[in-house]
Short mmCIF file of N, CA and C and ligand atoms in Angstrom, two decimals:
data_model
loop_
_atom_site.label_atom_id
_atom_site.label_comp_id
_atom_site.label_asym_id
_atom_site.label_seq_id
_atom_site.Cartn_x
_atom_site.Cartn_y
_atom_site.Cartn_z
N UNK A 190 0.85 -1.19 0.00
CA UNK A 190 0.00 0.00 0.00
C UNK A 190 0.89 1.25 0.00
N UNK A 191 0.58 2.17 -0.86
CA UNK A 191 1.36 3.40 -0.95
C UNK A 191 1.07 4.25 0.28
N UNK A 192 2.11 4.78 0.88
CA UNK A 192 1.90 5.55 2.11
C UNK A 192 1.04 6.79 1.83
N UNK A 193 0.21 7.12 2.78
CA UNK A 193 -0.62 8.33 2.74
C UNK A 193 -1.71 8.30 1.68
N UNK A 194 -1.98 7.14 1.10
CA UNK A 194 -2.96 7.13 0.02
C UNK A 194 -4.37 7.02 0.58
N UNK A 195 -4.94 8.17 0.85
CA UNK A 195 -6.31 8.26 1.37
C UNK A 195 -7.13 9.02 0.33
N UNK A 196 -8.35 8.64 -0.01
CA UNK A 196 -9.09 7.53 0.55
C UNK A 196 -8.48 6.17 0.19
N UNK A 197 -8.60 5.27 1.16
CA UNK A 197 -8.05 3.93 1.00
C UNK A 197 -9.16 2.91 1.15
N UNK A 198 -9.19 1.95 0.24
CA UNK A 198 -10.12 0.82 0.35
C UNK A 198 -9.31 -0.45 0.36
N UNK A 199 -9.53 -1.30 1.34
CA UNK A 199 -8.77 -2.54 1.41
C UNK A 199 -9.65 -3.70 1.81
N UNK A 200 -9.23 -4.86 1.35
CA UNK A 200 -9.96 -6.09 1.67
C UNK A 200 -9.56 -6.55 3.08
N UNK A 201 -10.52 -6.96 3.89
CA UNK A 201 -10.21 -7.52 5.21
C UNK A 201 -9.94 -9.00 5.02
N UNK A 202 -8.65 -9.34 5.07
CA UNK A 202 -8.26 -10.72 4.77
C UNK A 202 -8.91 -11.68 5.75
N UNK A 203 -9.59 -12.69 5.23
CA UNK A 203 -10.22 -13.69 6.09
C UNK A 203 -11.56 -13.28 6.65
N UNK A 204 -12.01 -12.07 6.33
CA UNK A 204 -13.30 -11.60 6.86
C UNK A 204 -13.24 -11.38 8.36
N UNK A 205 -14.39 -11.15 8.96
CA UNK A 205 -14.44 -10.90 10.40
C UNK A 205 -14.95 -12.11 11.15
N UNK A 206 -14.42 -12.31 12.32
CA UNK A 206 -14.90 -13.36 13.22
C UNK A 206 -14.44 -12.95 14.61
N UNK A 207 -15.02 -13.60 15.61
CA UNK A 207 -14.65 -13.27 16.98
C UNK A 207 -13.16 -13.43 17.19
N UNK A 208 -12.56 -12.47 17.83
CA UNK A 208 -11.13 -12.53 18.12
C UNK A 208 -10.26 -11.85 17.09
N UNK A 209 -10.84 -11.51 15.97
CA UNK A 209 -10.07 -10.84 14.91
C UNK A 209 -9.76 -9.41 15.34
N UNK A 210 -8.58 -8.96 15.01
CA UNK A 210 -8.27 -7.55 15.23
C UNK A 210 -7.85 -6.90 13.92
N UNK A 211 -8.19 -5.64 13.83
CA UNK A 211 -7.76 -4.81 12.70
C UNK A 211 -7.06 -3.61 13.31
N UNK A 212 -5.82 -3.41 12.93
CA UNK A 212 -5.03 -2.34 13.53
C UNK A 212 -4.62 -1.35 12.44
N UNK A 213 -4.99 -0.11 12.65
CA UNK A 213 -4.65 0.95 11.70
C UNK A 213 -3.68 1.88 12.41
N UNK A 214 -2.51 2.09 11.82
CA UNK A 214 -1.64 3.13 12.36
C UNK A 214 -1.61 4.27 11.35
N UNK A 215 -1.51 5.47 11.88
CA UNK A 215 -1.52 6.62 10.99
C UNK A 215 -1.27 7.89 11.77
N UNK A 216 -1.57 9.00 11.11
CA UNK A 216 -1.36 10.30 11.72
C UNK A 216 -2.50 11.21 11.31
N UNK A 217 -3.03 11.93 12.27
CA UNK A 217 -4.09 12.90 11.98
C UNK A 217 -3.42 14.13 11.36
N UNK A 218 -3.96 14.66 10.29
CA UNK A 218 -3.36 15.82 9.64
C UNK A 218 -3.47 17.06 10.54
N UNK A 219 -2.52 17.99 10.39
CA UNK A 219 -2.65 19.26 11.11
C UNK A 219 -3.95 19.94 10.65
N UNK A 220 -4.64 20.57 11.53
CA UNK A 220 -5.90 21.26 11.21
C UNK A 220 -6.96 20.33 10.61
N UNK A 221 -6.84 19.06 10.92
CA UNK A 221 -7.83 18.11 10.42
C UNK A 221 -9.23 18.54 10.86
N UNK A 222 -10.18 18.38 9.94
CA UNK A 222 -11.59 18.61 10.30
C UNK A 222 -12.23 17.30 10.73
N UNK A 223 -12.10 16.30 9.88
CA UNK A 223 -12.71 15.00 10.15
C UNK A 223 -11.96 13.91 9.41
N UNK A 224 -12.06 12.71 9.90
CA UNK A 224 -11.73 11.57 9.06
C UNK A 224 -12.60 10.42 9.52
N UNK A 225 -12.63 9.36 8.72
CA UNK A 225 -13.38 8.20 9.18
C UNK A 225 -12.76 6.90 8.71
N UNK A 226 -13.04 5.88 9.51
CA UNK A 226 -12.64 4.52 9.19
C UNK A 226 -13.93 3.71 9.20
N UNK A 227 -14.21 3.05 8.10
CA UNK A 227 -15.42 2.23 7.99
C UNK A 227 -15.05 0.75 7.91
N UNK A 228 -15.76 -0.07 8.64
CA UNK A 228 -15.76 -1.52 8.42
C UNK A 228 -17.05 -1.79 7.67
N UNK A 229 -16.93 -2.21 6.42
CA UNK A 229 -18.11 -2.18 5.56
C UNK A 229 -18.21 -3.41 4.66
N UNK A 230 -19.31 -3.44 3.91
CA UNK A 230 -19.60 -4.59 3.04
C UNK A 230 -19.29 -4.19 1.61
N UNK A 231 -18.13 -4.56 1.13
CA UNK A 231 -17.75 -4.25 -0.24
C UNK A 231 -17.38 -2.80 -0.41
N UNK A 232 -17.16 -2.44 -1.68
CA UNK A 232 -16.63 -1.10 -1.96
C UNK A 232 -17.47 -0.35 -2.98
N UNK A 233 -18.70 -0.81 -3.19
CA UNK A 233 -19.58 -0.05 -4.10
C UNK A 233 -19.95 1.28 -3.42
N UNK A 234 -20.58 2.14 -4.17
CA UNK A 234 -21.02 3.39 -3.59
C UNK A 234 -22.13 3.10 -2.56
N UNK A 235 -22.10 3.80 -1.45
CA UNK A 235 -23.09 3.59 -0.38
C UNK A 235 -23.23 2.13 0.05
N UNK A 236 -22.14 1.52 0.43
CA UNK A 236 -22.24 0.14 0.93
C UNK A 236 -22.89 0.13 2.31
N UNK A 237 -23.35 -1.01 2.74
CA UNK A 237 -23.70 -1.13 4.15
C UNK A 237 -22.41 -0.99 4.96
N UNK A 238 -22.49 -0.22 6.03
CA UNK A 238 -21.33 0.04 6.88
C UNK A 238 -21.64 -0.46 8.28
N UNK A 239 -20.92 -1.46 8.71
CA UNK A 239 -21.19 -2.02 10.04
C UNK A 239 -20.72 -1.07 11.13
N UNK A 240 -19.54 -0.48 10.92
CA UNK A 240 -19.01 0.49 11.89
C UNK A 240 -18.34 1.63 11.16
N UNK A 241 -18.87 2.81 11.40
CA UNK A 241 -18.30 4.07 10.90
C UNK A 241 -17.72 4.76 12.12
N UNK A 242 -16.41 4.96 12.10
CA UNK A 242 -15.71 5.58 13.24
C UNK A 242 -15.22 6.94 12.75
N UNK A 243 -15.77 8.02 13.32
CA UNK A 243 -15.64 9.33 12.69
C UNK A 243 -15.28 10.45 13.69
N UNK A 244 -13.96 10.65 13.92
CA UNK A 244 -13.56 11.78 14.76
C UNK A 244 -13.88 13.11 14.05
N UNK A 245 -14.44 14.04 14.82
CA UNK A 245 -14.85 15.35 14.27
C UNK A 245 -14.22 16.46 15.10
N UNK A 246 -13.24 17.12 14.46
CA UNK A 246 -12.55 18.23 15.12
C UNK A 246 -13.17 19.56 14.71
N UNK A 247 -14.15 19.52 13.81
CA UNK A 247 -14.71 20.75 13.26
C UNK A 247 -16.00 21.15 13.95
N UNK A 248 -16.34 20.50 15.04
CA UNK A 248 -17.54 20.88 15.79
C UNK A 248 -17.07 21.57 17.06
N UNK A 249 -17.91 22.45 17.61
CA UNK A 249 -17.46 23.21 18.79
C UNK A 249 -17.09 22.26 19.92
N UNK A 250 -17.85 21.18 20.05
CA UNK A 250 -17.46 20.14 21.01
C UNK A 250 -16.88 18.98 20.22
N UNK A 251 -15.57 18.87 20.23
CA UNK A 251 -14.95 17.78 19.48
C UNK A 251 -15.52 16.44 19.95
N UNK A 252 -15.78 15.57 19.00
CA UNK A 252 -16.30 14.27 19.39
C UNK A 252 -15.99 13.22 18.34
N UNK A 253 -16.19 11.98 18.72
CA UNK A 253 -16.16 10.86 17.78
C UNK A 253 -17.60 10.40 17.61
N UNK A 254 -18.05 10.34 16.37
CA UNK A 254 -19.37 9.79 16.08
C UNK A 254 -19.18 8.40 15.49
N UNK A 255 -19.94 7.46 15.97
CA UNK A 255 -19.95 6.13 15.38
C UNK A 255 -21.36 5.82 14.92
N UNK A 256 -21.45 5.06 13.84
CA UNK A 256 -22.78 4.77 13.32
C UNK A 256 -22.71 3.55 12.40
N UNK A 257 -23.87 3.13 11.95
CA UNK A 257 -24.03 2.02 11.01
C UNK A 257 -24.92 2.50 9.87
N UNK A 258 -24.53 2.16 8.64
CA UNK A 258 -25.39 2.50 7.50
C UNK A 258 -25.96 1.22 6.90
N UNK A 259 -27.28 1.16 6.85
CA UNK A 259 -27.96 0.01 6.26
C UNK A 259 -28.87 0.51 5.15
N UNK A 260 -28.78 -0.09 3.97
CA UNK A 260 -29.59 0.32 2.82
C UNK A 260 -29.54 1.84 2.63
N UNK A 261 -28.32 2.37 2.67
CA UNK A 261 -28.06 3.81 2.42
C UNK A 261 -28.60 4.74 3.50
N UNK A 262 -29.00 4.19 4.63
CA UNK A 262 -29.53 5.05 5.70
C UNK A 262 -28.72 4.90 6.98
N UNK A 263 -28.31 6.05 7.54
CA UNK A 263 -27.63 6.02 8.83
C UNK A 263 -28.62 5.74 9.95
N UNK A 264 -28.15 5.02 10.92
CA UNK A 264 -28.94 4.81 12.14
C UNK A 264 -28.63 5.93 13.13
N UNK A 265 -28.99 5.72 14.39
CA UNK A 265 -28.68 6.71 15.41
C UNK A 265 -27.18 6.74 15.70
N UNK A 266 -26.63 7.95 15.83
CA UNK A 266 -25.20 8.08 16.14
C UNK A 266 -24.93 7.76 17.59
N UNK A 267 -23.80 7.13 17.81
CA UNK A 267 -23.28 7.00 19.18
C UNK A 267 -22.08 7.92 19.25
N UNK A 268 -22.12 8.87 20.18
CA UNK A 268 -21.04 9.86 20.25
C UNK A 268 -20.28 9.77 21.56
N UNK A 269 -19.00 10.08 21.46
CA UNK A 269 -18.16 10.27 22.64
C UNK A 269 -17.56 11.66 22.52
N UNK A 270 -17.74 12.47 23.55
CA UNK A 270 -17.25 13.85 23.48
C UNK A 270 -15.81 13.95 23.95
N UNK A 271 -15.00 13.15 23.31
CA UNK A 271 -13.56 13.12 23.57
C UNK A 271 -12.95 12.43 22.37
N UNK A 272 -11.89 12.99 21.82
CA UNK A 272 -11.22 12.34 20.68
C UNK A 272 -9.84 11.89 21.16
N UNK A 273 -9.61 10.59 21.18
CA UNK A 273 -8.35 10.11 21.76
C UNK A 273 -7.15 10.27 20.83
N UNK A 274 -7.38 10.70 19.59
CA UNK A 274 -6.25 10.95 18.71
C UNK A 274 -6.17 12.45 18.44
N UNK A 275 -4.94 12.97 18.57
CA UNK A 275 -4.73 14.42 18.52
C UNK A 275 -4.29 14.82 17.11
N UNK A 276 -4.75 16.00 16.69
CA UNK A 276 -4.31 16.51 15.39
C UNK A 276 -2.79 16.55 15.34
N UNK A 277 -2.24 16.20 14.20
CA UNK A 277 -0.79 16.19 13.93
C UNK A 277 -0.06 15.00 14.54
N UNK A 278 -0.74 14.23 15.37
CA UNK A 278 -0.02 13.15 16.05
C UNK A 278 -0.34 11.78 15.47
N UNK A 279 0.61 10.89 15.66
CA UNK A 279 0.43 9.51 15.21
C UNK A 279 -0.49 8.78 16.19
N UNK A 280 -1.16 7.78 15.68
CA UNK A 280 -2.06 6.99 16.53
C UNK A 280 -2.05 5.53 16.09
N UNK A 281 -2.51 4.70 17.00
CA UNK A 281 -2.80 3.30 16.68
C UNK A 281 -4.26 3.06 17.04
N UNK A 282 -5.02 2.65 16.06
CA UNK A 282 -6.45 2.42 16.24
C UNK A 282 -6.72 0.94 16.02
N UNK A 283 -7.21 0.29 17.06
CA UNK A 283 -7.42 -1.16 16.98
C UNK A 283 -8.89 -1.49 17.16
N UNK A 284 -9.42 -2.27 16.25
CA UNK A 284 -10.78 -2.79 16.39
C UNK A 284 -10.65 -4.28 16.72
N UNK A 285 -11.27 -4.67 17.81
CA UNK A 285 -11.32 -6.09 18.19
C UNK A 285 -12.76 -6.56 18.01
N UNK A 286 -12.94 -7.63 17.27
CA UNK A 286 -14.28 -8.15 17.01
C UNK A 286 -14.67 -9.11 18.13
N UNK A 287 -15.74 -8.77 18.83
CA UNK A 287 -16.29 -9.64 19.87
C UNK A 287 -17.63 -10.19 19.39
N UNK A 288 -18.20 -11.10 20.16
CA UNK A 288 -19.48 -11.68 19.75
C UNK A 288 -20.55 -10.61 19.59
N UNK A 289 -20.64 -9.70 20.57
CA UNK A 289 -21.74 -8.72 20.56
C UNK A 289 -21.30 -7.31 20.20
N UNK A 290 -20.01 -7.06 20.25
CA UNK A 290 -19.52 -5.68 20.06
C UNK A 290 -18.23 -5.65 19.25
N UNK A 291 -17.90 -4.44 18.82
CA UNK A 291 -16.52 -4.13 18.45
C UNK A 291 -15.93 -3.37 19.63
N UNK A 292 -14.76 -3.79 20.10
CA UNK A 292 -14.02 -2.96 21.04
C UNK A 292 -13.13 -2.04 20.22
N UNK A 293 -13.13 -0.76 20.58
CA UNK A 293 -12.27 0.19 19.90
C UNK A 293 -11.21 0.64 20.89
N UNK A 294 -9.96 0.42 20.53
CA UNK A 294 -8.83 0.68 21.42
C UNK A 294 -7.89 1.65 20.71
N UNK A 295 -7.62 2.78 21.35
CA UNK A 295 -6.78 3.79 20.71
C UNK A 295 -5.53 4.01 21.53
N UNK A 296 -4.40 3.89 20.89
CA UNK A 296 -3.10 4.03 21.57
C UNK A 296 -3.02 3.15 22.81
N UNK A 297 -3.58 1.98 22.70
CA UNK A 297 -3.50 1.00 23.78
C UNK A 297 -4.54 1.17 24.87
N UNK A 298 -5.36 2.21 24.79
CA UNK A 298 -6.37 2.43 25.83
C UNK A 298 -7.76 2.14 25.26
N UNK A 299 -8.57 1.47 26.06
CA UNK A 299 -9.93 1.16 25.62
C UNK A 299 -10.71 2.46 25.42
N UNK A 300 -11.34 2.61 24.27
CA UNK A 300 -12.09 3.84 23.99
C UNK A 300 -13.59 3.62 24.05
N UNK A 301 -14.07 2.58 23.40
CA UNK A 301 -15.52 2.34 23.44
C UNK A 301 -15.85 0.92 22.98
N UNK A 302 -17.08 0.54 23.28
CA UNK A 302 -17.66 -0.70 22.76
C UNK A 302 -18.80 -0.27 21.83
N UNK A 303 -18.89 -0.89 20.69
CA UNK A 303 -19.97 -0.60 19.75
C UNK A 303 -20.73 -1.88 19.48
N UNK A 304 -21.99 -1.89 19.90
CA UNK A 304 -22.82 -3.10 19.72
C UNK A 304 -23.08 -3.38 18.24
N UNK A 305 -22.96 -4.62 17.85
CA UNK A 305 -23.23 -4.97 16.45
C UNK A 305 -24.68 -4.63 16.09
N UNK A 306 -24.84 -3.98 14.96
CA UNK A 306 -26.18 -3.73 14.43
C UNK A 306 -26.43 -4.54 13.17
N UNK A 307 -25.39 -5.20 12.68
CA UNK A 307 -25.55 -6.12 11.54
C UNK A 307 -24.54 -7.24 11.69
N UNK A 308 -24.76 -8.31 10.95
CA UNK A 308 -23.90 -9.48 11.08
C UNK A 308 -22.47 -9.17 10.63
N UNK A 309 -21.52 -9.62 11.43
CA UNK A 309 -20.12 -9.38 11.07
C UNK A 309 -19.71 -10.20 9.84
N UNK A 310 -20.48 -11.24 9.53
CA UNK A 310 -20.05 -12.13 8.44
C UNK A 310 -20.10 -11.43 7.08
N UNK A 311 -20.85 -10.34 7.01
CA UNK A 311 -20.95 -9.63 5.72
C UNK A 311 -19.85 -8.59 5.52
N UNK A 312 -19.08 -8.35 6.57
CA UNK A 312 -18.11 -7.26 6.52
C UNK A 312 -16.79 -7.77 5.93
N UNK A 313 -16.36 -7.15 4.85
CA UNK A 313 -15.14 -7.65 4.19
C UNK A 313 -14.19 -6.55 3.73
N UNK A 314 -14.50 -5.30 4.07
CA UNK A 314 -13.75 -4.18 3.50
C UNK A 314 -13.50 -3.11 4.56
N UNK A 315 -12.29 -2.54 4.51
CA UNK A 315 -11.99 -1.38 5.36
C UNK A 315 -11.79 -0.18 4.45
N UNK A 316 -12.38 0.92 4.84
CA UNK A 316 -12.31 2.14 4.03
C UNK A 316 -11.89 3.28 4.95
N UNK A 317 -10.90 4.04 4.53
CA UNK A 317 -10.41 5.17 5.33
C UNK A 317 -10.43 6.42 4.46
N UNK A 318 -10.97 7.49 4.99
CA UNK A 318 -11.05 8.72 4.21
C UNK A 318 -10.97 9.93 5.13
N UNK A 319 -10.66 11.08 4.56
CA UNK A 319 -10.65 12.31 5.33
C UNK A 319 -9.24 12.78 5.66
N UNK A 320 -9.14 13.57 6.72
CA UNK A 320 -7.92 14.32 7.02
C UNK A 320 -6.96 13.48 7.86
N UNK A 321 -6.43 12.45 7.24
CA UNK A 321 -5.61 11.50 7.96
C UNK A 321 -4.61 10.86 6.99
N UNK A 322 -3.48 10.47 7.51
CA UNK A 322 -2.53 9.65 6.74
C UNK A 322 -2.53 8.26 7.34
N UNK A 323 -2.44 7.26 6.51
CA UNK A 323 -2.36 5.90 7.03
C UNK A 323 -0.93 5.42 6.86
N UNK A 324 -0.41 4.78 7.88
CA UNK A 324 0.91 4.17 7.76
C UNK A 324 0.81 2.68 7.50
N UNK A 325 -0.09 2.02 8.21
CA UNK A 325 -0.23 0.57 8.00
C UNK A 325 -1.61 0.11 8.42
N UNK A 326 -2.01 -1.00 7.86
CA UNK A 326 -3.23 -1.68 8.30
C UNK A 326 -2.87 -3.15 8.44
N UNK A 327 -3.12 -3.70 9.62
CA UNK A 327 -2.73 -5.09 9.87
C UNK A 327 -3.92 -5.85 10.44
N UNK A 328 -3.96 -7.13 10.15
CA UNK A 328 -5.05 -7.99 10.63
C UNK A 328 -4.44 -9.12 11.45
N UNK A 329 -5.13 -9.49 12.50
CA UNK A 329 -4.69 -10.70 13.18
C UNK A 329 -5.88 -11.37 13.83
N UNK A 330 -5.72 -12.62 14.13
CA UNK A 330 -6.76 -13.39 14.80
C UNK A 330 -6.23 -13.73 16.18
N UNK A 331 -6.59 -12.89 17.17
CA UNK A 331 -5.99 -13.10 18.49
C UNK A 331 -6.37 -14.47 19.06
N UNK A 332 -7.58 -14.97 18.69
CA UNK A 332 -7.99 -16.28 19.20
C UNK A 332 -7.06 -17.37 18.67
N UNK A 333 -6.48 -17.15 17.50
CA UNK A 333 -5.65 -18.18 16.90
C UNK A 333 -4.16 -17.98 17.11
N UNK A 334 -3.80 -16.93 17.82
CA UNK A 334 -2.37 -16.60 17.91
C UNK A 334 -1.55 -17.71 18.56
N UNK A 335 -2.10 -18.32 19.60
CA UNK A 335 -1.31 -19.35 20.28
C UNK A 335 -1.11 -20.56 19.39
N UNK A 336 -2.19 -20.91 18.69
CA UNK A 336 -2.11 -22.10 17.84
C UNK A 336 -1.36 -21.81 16.55
N UNK A 337 -1.58 -20.62 16.00
CA UNK A 337 -1.03 -20.32 14.68
C UNK A 337 -0.30 -18.99 14.70
N UNK A 338 0.89 -18.97 15.32
CA UNK A 338 1.57 -17.68 15.41
C UNK A 338 1.91 -17.08 14.05
N UNK A 339 1.97 -17.91 13.01
CA UNK A 339 2.31 -17.36 11.70
C UNK A 339 1.09 -16.83 10.97
N UNK A 340 -0.07 -17.06 11.56
CA UNK A 340 -1.29 -16.68 10.86
C UNK A 340 -1.60 -15.21 11.08
N UNK A 341 -0.64 -14.38 10.78
CA UNK A 341 -0.84 -12.95 10.97
C UNK A 341 -0.33 -12.25 9.72
N UNK A 342 -1.23 -11.56 9.09
CA UNK A 342 -0.83 -10.94 7.82
C UNK A 342 -0.78 -9.43 7.98
N UNK A 343 0.15 -8.83 7.31
CA UNK A 343 0.28 -7.39 7.35
C UNK A 343 0.23 -6.90 5.90
N UNK A 344 -0.65 -5.96 5.64
CA UNK A 344 -0.63 -5.37 4.30
C UNK A 344 -0.14 -3.95 4.41
N UNK A 345 0.72 -3.59 3.55
CA UNK A 345 1.27 -2.22 3.57
C UNK A 345 1.04 -1.57 2.22
C1 LIG B 189 -23.50 12.52 8.86
C2 LIG B 189 -22.21 12.74 8.10
C3 LIG B 189 -21.70 11.43 7.56
C4 LIG B 189 -21.59 10.43 8.69
C5 LIG B 189 -22.90 10.35 9.44
C6 LIG B 189 -22.79 9.38 10.60
O1 LIG B 189 -23.96 13.71 9.43
O2 LIG B 189 -22.47 13.61 7.01
O3 LIG B 189 -20.43 11.63 6.96
O4 LIG B 189 -20.55 10.79 9.56
O5 LIG B 189 -23.28 11.60 9.91
O6 LIG B 189 -23.92 9.43 11.42
#
């Protein structure tokens, strides 16, 4: 993957299942207004989006909005009025797939749980867009790490 190539669309190798992690490292641009990371179904226009993770620095109260898009319609937003990634700084954003939720972990600290609103089995694509640079996106299956330490792929 070419560095800084945003918007970025990538295939989630092996799809999603419990214990899978997706780790995005990158840097928020100086004076960033917004960016988002979607875990979604394919890459057509207006795909279903299981998790839209959207830091917003352009609102008077900075926040992260998370949501799900089904049949081109957003559901209710879940907001946190704190953005754990700072403009101009590098970050590590990790999504852990659980049975009922996605855990979102930023720079090693737990940020939020997002309850599944659609089946994880349909999610096969990661999409990143907005005022951000991506350095790497890596996938791993934490449930399988002990048994299959080599079963960890990194796409760059
Ligand atoms: C809208 C915004 C979209 C998306 C959505 C999530 O207001 O235009 O980009 O973030 O909220 O609820």
